[in-house]
């Protein structure tokens, strides 16, 4: 078991090892949805919630079902099934009990199943040998880090609407370059904590 | 009759390859599957293995999805597709663990993340559900090759600028360190990946746009 303190994992996964700027996870939806701050916050909170819950569930499934049965090799398929089932469940639950929240979050939920950040956090949790609490905190930190990244990007893109970007650079290319600059800024945090 | 069919199919396959590799390249044009593309491109070796993995997974998952396309119920289509893709990813991952342990260590979770790679899912959903098995498999291979080419290109830039050397599977091909080149570590780290990919997409857009302008 890893003995990294919880606070270190939390700060580390938000700043020094940000899931987008250092691990490149969740780029697809990051590029597609980061054009308005409101949408970015909506998707970010949905991702954070699902990430915390699925990391915890996947931890329990992995250590109490798969490992005793010697089935670690099918963990990928189990993890993705847990994530898909959980997202589906949350969607139905929210639709039934909180229509307001459903309208706010509903459109983002299907997107989350194929967000590689969610699966990535579960896989990292196994590779780094975290215990249950550490895994949950890591899920929280990963989600918050992702939300922070997508919000920063959305803010920049709202401003970028007023600037004159050369035509071939428009779209994906300029987002990549701006993300590169942001990643450099986040490298300033490295050295504070080693995850 | 059969000659005609064969000829017709040949043109189609050429089109499929042109679309997958160049015209609708998954990374530069459609901007899919970026996560893994950026994470494993710090060394050319990793990029080659990752590209191979993606070709294998897209080819066979497209083939299987296409064979089963009439018997998969529409409502649970997605989850069946994910299960098929995950099966092939697990196969590749187990193969890598058995025969190339170091490579498996280096790629870390990114082999598993092929499951959520939008390219594989996208081809299964958009192409394989509507086409015959063999055509779907070729489409999978074509997109895999298109992805691999960009991956290897990014990795070449990053490895040469970042470490000043080029090692492919243990053989040193190039070293700039002897002639006084200083390593640019930024390119080994994350920002270098974003910059390289950004510039490549920019370049590709610039080339295709000028062509379009000339056509207009």
PDB file of C-alpha atoms in Angstrom, chain B:
ATOM      1  CA  UNK B   1     -19.886  -9.676 -63.038  1.00  0.00           C
ATOM      2  CA  UNK B   2     -17.439 -10.815 -60.423  1.00  0.00           C
ATOM      3  CA  UNK B   3     -14.750  -8.730 -62.105  1.00  0.00           C
ATOM      4  CA  UNK B   4     -16.895  -5.657 -61.788  1.00  0.00           C
ATOM      5  CA  UNK B   5     -17.516  -6.312 -58.147  1.00  0.00           C
ATOM      6  CA  UNK B   6     -13.823  -6.765 -57.467  1.00  0.00           C
ATOM      7  CA  UNK B   7     -12.976  -3.589 -59.344  1.00  0.00           C
ATOM      8  CA  UNK B   8     -15.682  -1.687 -57.489  1.00  0.00           C
ATOM      9  CA  UNK B   9     -14.431  -2.924 -54.187  1.00  0.00           C
ATOM     10  CA  UNK B  10     -10.862  -1.960 -54.974  1.00  0.00           C
ATOM     11  CA  UNK B  11     -11.757   1.685 -55.578  1.00  0.00           C
ATOM     12  CA  UNK B  12     -13.729   1.697 -52.395  1.00  0.00           C
ATOM     13  CA  UNK B  13     -10.854   0.329 -50.366  1.00  0.00           C
ATOM     14  CA  UNK B  14      -8.509   2.927 -51.818  1.00  0.00           C
ATOM     15  CA  UNK B  15     -11.035   5.602 -50.819  1.00  0.00           C
ATOM     16  CA  UNK B  16     -11.280   4.157 -47.349  1.00  0.00           C
ATOM     17  CA  UNK B  17      -7.531   4.371 -46.926  1.00  0.00           C
ATOM     18  CA  UNK B  18      -7.356   7.895 -48.323  1.00  0.00           C
ATOM     19  CA  UNK B  19     -10.113   8.984 -45.910  1.00  0.00           C
ATOM     20  CA  UNK B  20      -8.655   7.315 -42.843  1.00  0.00           C
ATOM     21  CA  UNK B  21      -5.037   8.225 -43.382  1.00  0.00           C
ATOM     22  CA  UNK B  22      -5.229  11.631 -44.981  1.00  0.00           C
ATOM     23  CA  UNK B  23      -8.535  13.286 -45.852  1.00  0.00           C
ATOM     24  CA  UNK B  24     -10.273  12.639 -42.535  1.00  0.00           C
ATOM     25  CA  UNK B  25      -7.256  11.797 -40.424  1.00  0.00           C
ATOM     26  CA  UNK B  26      -8.625  10.988 -36.960  1.00  0.00           C
ATOM     27  CA  UNK B  27      -6.199  13.249 -35.110  1.00  0.00           C
ATOM     28  CA  UNK B  28      -5.436  16.223 -37.335  1.00  0.00           C
ATOM     29  CA  UNK B  29      -8.835  16.629 -38.987  1.00  0.00           C
ATOM     30  CA  UNK B  30     -11.369  15.113 -36.618  1.00  0.00           C
ATOM     31  CA  UNK B  31      -9.322  15.745 -33.437  1.00  0.00           C
ATOM     32  CA  UNK B  32     -10.259  12.456 -31.786  1.00  0.00           C
ATOM     33  CA  UNK B  33      -8.251  10.271 -29.450  1.00  0.00           C
ATOM     34  CA  UNK B  34      -5.949  13.034 -28.325  1.00  0.00           C
ATOM     35  CA  UNK B  35      -5.363  11.764 -24.774  1.00  0.00           C
ATOM     36  CA  UNK B  36      -3.275   8.773 -25.629  1.00  0.00           C
ATOM     37  CA  UNK B  37      -1.753  10.493 -28.639  1.00  0.00           C
ATOM     38  CA  UNK B  38      -0.093  13.039 -26.403  1.00  0.00           C
ATOM     39  CA  UNK B  39       0.781  10.905 -23.422  1.00  0.00           C
ATOM     40  CA  UNK B  40       2.836   8.216 -25.124  1.00  0.00           C
ATOM     41  CA  UNK B  41       4.697  10.334 -27.655  1.00  0.00           C
ATOM     42  CA  UNK B  42       7.730  11.171 -25.519  1.00  0.00           C
ATOM     43  CA  UNK B  43       9.585   8.305 -27.239  1.00  0.00           C
ATOM     44  CA  UNK B  44       9.234   6.882 -30.733  1.00  0.00           C
ATOM     45  CA  UNK B  45       9.193   3.283 -29.425  1.00  0.00           C
ATOM     46  CA  UNK B  46       6.116   3.994 -27.313  1.00  0.00           C
ATOM     47  CA  UNK B  47       4.374   5.673 -30.219  1.00  0.00           C
ATOM     48  CA  UNK B  48       5.019   2.696 -32.500  1.00  0.00           C
ATOM     49  CA  UNK B  49       3.658   0.192 -29.977  1.00  0.00           C
ATOM     50  CA  UNK B  50       0.660   2.389 -29.190  1.00  0.00           C
ATOM     51  CA  UNK B  51      -0.075   2.806 -32.904  1.00  0.00           C
ATOM     52  CA  UNK B  52       0.152  -0.951 -33.381  1.00  0.00           C
ATOM     53  CA  UNK B  53      -2.236  -1.480 -30.481  1.00  0.00           C
ATOM     54  CA  UNK B  54      -4.739   0.935 -31.950  1.00  0.00           C
ATOM     55  CA  UNK B  55      -4.572  -0.629 -35.428  1.00  0.00           C
ATOM     56  CA  UNK B  56      -5.156  -4.056 -33.878  1.00  0.00           C
ATOM     57  CA  UNK B  57      -8.047  -2.914 -31.694  1.00  0.00           C
ATOM     58  CA  UNK B  58      -9.881  -0.802 -34.305  1.00  0.00           C
ATOM     59  CA  UNK B  59      -9.460  -3.442 -37.004  1.00  0.00           C
ATOM     60  CA  UNK B  60     -10.827  -6.340 -34.989  1.00  0.00           C
ATOM     61  CA  UNK B  61     -13.490  -4.458 -33.039  1.00  0.00           C
ATOM     62  CA  UNK B  62     -14.823  -2.965 -36.294  1.00  0.00           C
ATOM     63  CA  UNK B  63     -14.804  -6.434 -37.839  1.00  0.00           C
ATOM     64  CA  UNK B  64     -16.679  -7.977 -34.933  1.00  0.00           C
ATOM     65  CA  UNK B  65     -19.160  -5.130 -34.530  1.00  0.00           C
ATOM     66  CA  UNK B  66     -19.871  -5.338 -38.246  1.00  0.00           C
ATOM     67  CA  UNK B  67     -20.403  -9.125 -38.143  1.00  0.00           C
ATOM     68  CA  UNK B  68     -22.815  -8.714 -35.229  1.00  0.00           C
ATOM     69  CA  UNK B  69     -24.403  -5.512 -36.502  1.00  0.00           C
ATOM     70  CA  UNK B  70     -27.753  -7.128 -37.335  1.00  0.00           C
ATOM     71  CA  UNK B  71     -28.075  -9.067 -34.100  1.00  0.00           C
ATOM     72  CA  UNK B  72     -27.158  -6.323 -31.609  1.00  0.00           C
ATOM     73  CA  UNK B  73     -30.321  -4.732 -30.168  1.00  0.00           C
ATOM     74  CA  UNK B  74     -30.325  -1.011 -30.848  1.00  0.00           C
ATOM     75  CA  UNK B  75     -30.864   0.068 -27.247  1.00  0.00           C
ATOM     76  CA  UNK B  76     -27.828  -1.671 -25.803  1.00  0.00           C
ATOM     77  CA  UNK B  77     -25.657  -1.098 -28.883  1.00  0.00           C
ATOM     78  CA  UNK B  78     -23.148   1.148 -27.114  1.00  0.00           C
ATOM     79  CA  UNK B  79     -22.456  -1.151 -24.202  1.00  0.00           C
ATOM     80  CA  UNK B  80     -22.004  -4.135 -26.543  1.00  0.00           C
ATOM     81  CA  UNK B  81     -19.533  -2.114 -28.588  1.00  0.00           C
ATOM     82  CA  UNK B  82     -17.631  -1.094 -25.466  1.00  0.00           C
ATOM     83  CA  UNK B  83     -17.486  -4.722 -24.324  1.00  0.00           C
ATOM     84  CA  UNK B  84     -16.111  -5.834 -27.709  1.00  0.00           C
ATOM     85  CA  UNK B  85     -13.504  -3.074 -27.722  1.00  0.00           C
ATOM     86  CA  UNK B  86     -12.496  -3.819 -24.129  1.00  0.00           C
ATOM     87  CA  UNK B  87     -11.999  -7.485 -24.985  1.00  0.00           C
ATOM     88  CA  UNK B  88      -9.463  -6.685 -27.693  1.00  0.00           C
ATOM     89  CA  UNK B  89      -7.739  -4.121 -25.492  1.00  0.00           C
ATOM     90  CA  UNK B  90      -7.371  -6.723 -22.744  1.00  0.00           C
ATOM     91  CA  UNK B  91      -5.947  -9.207 -25.274  1.00  0.00           C
ATOM     92  CA  UNK B  92      -3.338  -6.688 -26.390  1.00  0.00           C
ATOM     93  CA  UNK B  93      -2.535  -5.662 -22.834  1.00  0.00           C
ATOM     94  CA  UNK B  94      -2.009  -9.270 -21.750  1.00  0.00           C
ATOM     95  CA  UNK B  95       0.187  -9.891 -24.796  1.00  0.00           C
ATOM     96  CA  UNK B  96       2.295  -6.847 -23.940  1.00  0.00           C
ATOM     97  CA  UNK B  97       2.604  -7.896 -20.299  1.00  0.00           C
ATOM     98  CA  UNK B  98       3.752 -11.366 -21.331  1.00  0.00           C
ATOM     99  CA  UNK B  99       6.256 -10.452 -24.055  1.00  0.00           C
ATOM    100  CA  UNK B 100       7.281  -6.822 -23.445  1.00  0.00           C
ATOM    101  CA  UNK B 101       7.051  -6.109 -19.743  1.00  0.00           C
ATOM    102  CA  UNK B 102       9.142  -2.925 -19.859  1.00  0.00           C
ATOM    103  CA  UNK B 103       7.036  -1.462 -22.629  1.00  0.00           C
ATOM    104  CA  UNK B 104       3.891  -2.349 -20.714  1.00  0.00           C
ATOM    105  CA  UNK B 105       5.301  -0.531 -17.651  1.00  0.00           C
ATOM    106  CA  UNK B 106       6.118   2.555 -19.713  1.00  0.00           C
ATOM    107  CA  UNK B 107       2.730   2.813 -21.355  1.00  0.00           C
ATOM    108  CA  UNK B 108       1.112   2.406 -17.938  1.00  0.00           C
ATOM    109  CA  UNK B 109      -2.639   3.004 -17.987  1.00  0.00           C
ATOM    110  CA  UNK B 110      -2.683   4.303 -21.548  1.00  0.00           C
ATOM    111  CA  UNK B 111      -3.132   0.877 -23.151  1.00  0.00           C
ATOM    112  CA  UNK B 112      -6.261   0.391 -21.055  1.00  0.00           C
ATOM    113  CA  UNK B 113      -7.426   3.841 -22.044  1.00  0.00           C
ATOM    114  CA  UNK B 114      -7.744   2.722 -25.681  1.00  0.00           C
ATOM    115  CA  UNK B 115     -11.200   1.555 -24.545  1.00  0.00           C
ATOM    116  CA  UNK B 116     -12.327   5.144 -24.195  1.00  0.00           C
ATOM    117  CA  UNK B 117     -10.378   6.296 -27.246  1.00  0.00           C
ATOM    118  CA  UNK B 118     -12.972   8.080 -29.349  1.00  0.00           C
ATOM    119  CA  UNK B 119     -11.475   6.796 -32.609  1.00  0.00           C
ATOM    120  CA  UNK B 120     -12.230   3.141 -31.906  1.00  0.00           C
ATOM    121  CA  UNK B 121     -15.722   3.846 -30.632  1.00  0.00           C
ATOM    122  CA  UNK B 122     -16.327   6.337 -33.431  1.00  0.00           C
ATOM    123  CA  UNK B 123     -15.398   3.896 -36.196  1.00  0.00           C
ATOM    124  CA  UNK B 124     -17.427   1.091 -34.636  1.00  0.00           C
ATOM    125  CA  UNK B 125     -20.449   3.345 -34.272  1.00  0.00           C
ATOM    126  CA  UNK B 126     -20.251   5.395 -37.468  1.00  0.00           C
ATOM    127  CA  UNK B 127     -18.826   2.922 -39.956  1.00  0.00           C
ATOM    128  CA  UNK B 128     -18.993  -0.682 -38.784  1.00  0.00           C
ATOM    129  CA  UNK B 129     -22.692  -0.620 -37.927  1.00  0.00           C
ATOM    130  CA  UNK B 130     -23.490   0.216 -41.550  1.00  0.00           C
ATOM    131  CA  UNK B 131     -20.938  -1.676 -43.622  1.00  0.00           C
ATOM    132  CA  UNK B 132     -19.875  -5.213 -44.416  1.00  0.00           C
ATOM    133  CA  UNK B 133     -17.309  -6.906 -42.140  1.00  0.00           C
ATOM    134  CA  UNK B 134     -14.291  -6.737 -44.461  1.00  0.00           C
ATOM    135  CA  UNK B 135     -14.829  -3.110 -45.460  1.00  0.00           C
ATOM    136  CA  UNK B 136     -15.218  -2.220 -41.792  1.00  0.00           C
ATOM    137  CA  UNK B 137     -11.991  -3.973 -40.951  1.00  0.00           C
ATOM    138  CA  UNK B 138     -10.142  -2.060 -43.681  1.00  0.00           C
ATOM    139  CA  UNK B 139     -11.668   1.145 -42.385  1.00  0.00           C
ATOM    140  CA  UNK B 140     -10.414   0.277 -38.904  1.00  0.00           C
ATOM    141  CA  UNK B 141      -6.922  -0.414 -40.233  1.00  0.00           C
ATOM    142  CA  UNK B 142      -6.917   2.810 -42.276  1.00  0.00           C
ATOM    143  CA  UNK B 143      -7.891   4.934 -39.293  1.00  0.00           C
ATOM    144  CA  UNK B 144      -5.378   3.120 -37.120  1.00  0.00           C
ATOM    145  CA  UNK B 145      -2.646   3.904 -39.651  1.00  0.00           C
ATOM    146  CA  UNK B 146      -3.711   7.546 -39.857  1.00  0.00           C
ATOM    147  CA  UNK B 147      -3.524   7.759 -36.070  1.00  0.00           C
ATOM    148  CA  UNK B 148      -0.145   5.996 -35.928  1.00  0.00           C
ATOM    149  CA  UNK B 149       1.434   8.286 -38.526  1.00  0.00           C
ATOM    150  CA  UNK B 150       0.573  11.401 -36.527  1.00  0.00           C
ATOM    151  CA  UNK B 151       1.647   9.718 -33.297  1.00  0.00           C
ATOM    152  CA  UNK B 152       5.042   8.763 -34.705  1.00  0.00           C
ATOM    153  CA  UNK B 153       5.474  12.239 -36.198  1.00  0.00           C
ATOM    154  CA  UNK B 154       4.832  13.887 -32.814  1.00  0.00           C
ATOM    155  CA  UNK B 155       7.129  11.377 -31.118  1.00  0.00           C
ATOM    156  CA  UNK B 156       9.953  12.017 -33.637  1.00  0.00           C
ATOM    157  CA  UNK B 157       9.827  15.752 -32.969  1.00  0.00           C
ATOM    158  CA  UNK B 158       9.639  15.308 -29.211  1.00  0.00           C
ATOM    159  CA  UNK B 159      12.380  12.718 -28.921  1.00  0.00           C
ATOM    160  CA  UNK B 160      14.841  14.547 -31.178  1.00  0.00           C
ATOM    161  CA  UNK B 161      14.313  17.998 -29.665  1.00  0.00           C
ATOM    162  CA  UNK B 162      13.728  16.769 -26.135  1.00  0.00           C
ATOM    163  CA  UNK B 163      16.554  14.289 -25.645  1.00  0.00           C
ATOM    164  CA  UNK B 164      18.787  15.112 -28.610  1.00  0.00           C
ATOM    165  CA  UNK B 165      18.927  11.463 -29.627  1.00  0.00           C
ATOM    166  CA  UNK B 166      16.797   9.037 -31.584  1.00  0.00           C
ATOM    167  CA  UNK B 167      16.675   5.449 -30.372  1.00  0.00           C
ATOM    168  CA  UNK B 168      14.362   3.006 -32.044  1.00  0.00           C
ATOM    169  CA  UNK B 169      14.081  -0.316 -30.221  1.00  0.00           C
ATOM    170  CA  UNK B 170      17.606  -0.141 -28.847  1.00  0.00           C
ATOM    171  CA  UNK B 171      19.402   1.015 -31.989  1.00  0.00           C
ATOM    172  CA  UNK B 172      20.704   4.527 -31.919  1.00  0.00           C
ATOM    173  CA  UNK B 173      19.878   6.253 -35.188  1.00  0.00           C
ATOM    174  CA  UNK B 174      20.784   9.824 -34.465  1.00  0.00           C
ATOM    175  CA  UNK B 175      22.506  11.787 -31.758  1.00  0.00           C
ATOM    176  CA  UNK B 176      22.880  15.533 -31.611  1.00  0.00           C
ATOM    177  CA  UNK B 177      24.611  15.575 -28.248  1.00  0.00           C
ATOM    178  CA  UNK B 178      28.086  15.113 -29.809  1.00  0.00           C
ATOM    179  CA  UNK B 179      27.807  18.312 -31.797  1.00  0.00           C
ATOM    180  CA  UNK B 180      26.995  20.360 -28.726  1.00  0.00           C
ATOM    181  CA  UNK B 181      23.194  20.258 -28.742  1.00  0.00           C
ATOM    182  CA  UNK B 182      21.579  20.965 -25.374  1.00  0.00           C
ATOM    183  CA  UNK B 183      18.551  18.867 -24.477  1.00  0.00           C
ATOM    184  CA  UNK B 184      15.304  20.804 -24.378  1.00  0.00           C
ATOM    185  CA  UNK B 185      13.518  19.089 -21.519  1.00  0.00           C
ATOM    186  CA  UNK B 186      10.328  21.024 -22.152  1.00  0.00           C
ATOM    187  CA  UNK B 187       9.640  18.740 -25.102  1.00  0.00           C
ATOM    188  CA  UNK B 188       9.881  15.592 -23.013  1.00  0.00           C
ATOM    189  CA  UNK B 189       7.385  17.052 -20.543  1.00  0.00           C
ATOM    190  CA  UNK B 190       3.698  17.753 -21.135  1.00  0.00           C
ATOM    191  CA  UNK B 191       3.839  21.259 -22.692  1.00  0.00           C
ATOM    192  CA  UNK B 192       6.050  19.997 -25.519  1.00  0.00           C
ATOM    193  CA  UNK B 193       3.377  17.489 -26.472  1.00  0.00           C
ATOM    194  CA  UNK B 194       0.713  20.193 -26.688  1.00  0.00           C
ATOM    195  CA  UNK B 195       2.944  22.502 -28.730  1.00  0.00           C
ATOM    196  CA  UNK B 196       4.039  19.779 -31.150  1.00  0.00           C
ATOM    197  CA  UNK B 197       0.501  18.546 -31.721  1.00  0.00           C
ATOM    198  CA  UNK B 198      -0.745  22.122 -32.089  1.00  0.00           C
ATOM    199  CA  UNK B 199       1.862  22.951 -34.708  1.00  0.00           C
ATOM    200  CA  UNK B 200       1.207  19.726 -36.645  1.00  0.00           C
ATOM    201  CA  UNK B 201      -2.551  20.387 -36.758  1.00  0.00           C
ATOM    202  CA  UNK B 202      -1.806  23.970 -37.794  1.00  0.00           C
ATOM    203  CA  UNK B 203       0.467  22.737 -40.587  1.00  0.00           C
ATOM    204  CA  UNK B 204      -2.054  20.223 -41.884  1.00  0.00           C
ATOM    205  CA  UNK B 205      -4.834  22.836 -41.817  1.00  0.00           C
ATOM    206  CA  UNK B 206      -2.647  25.321 -43.643  1.00  0.00           C
ATOM    207  CA  UNK B 207      -1.912  22.808 -46.423  1.00  0.00           C
ATOM    208  CA  UNK B 208      -5.524  21.659 -46.859  1.00  0.00           C
ATOM    209  CA  UNK B 209      -6.859  25.224 -46.682  1.00  0.00           C
ATOM    210  CA  UNK B 210      -4.586  26.476 -49.452  1.00  0.00           C
ATOM    211  CA  UNK B 211      -5.775  23.582 -51.602  1.00  0.00           C
ATOM    212  CA  UNK B 212      -9.394  24.508 -50.928  1.00  0.00           C
ATOM    213  CA  UNK B 213      -8.659  28.151 -51.697  1.00  0.00           C
ATOM    214  CA  UNK B 214      -7.052  27.142 -54.980  1.00  0.00           C
ATOM    215  CA  UNK B 215     -10.115  25.070 -55.858  1.00  0.00           C
ATOM    216  CA  UNK B 216     -12.548  27.877 -55.168  1.00  0.00           C
TER     217      UNK B 216
END
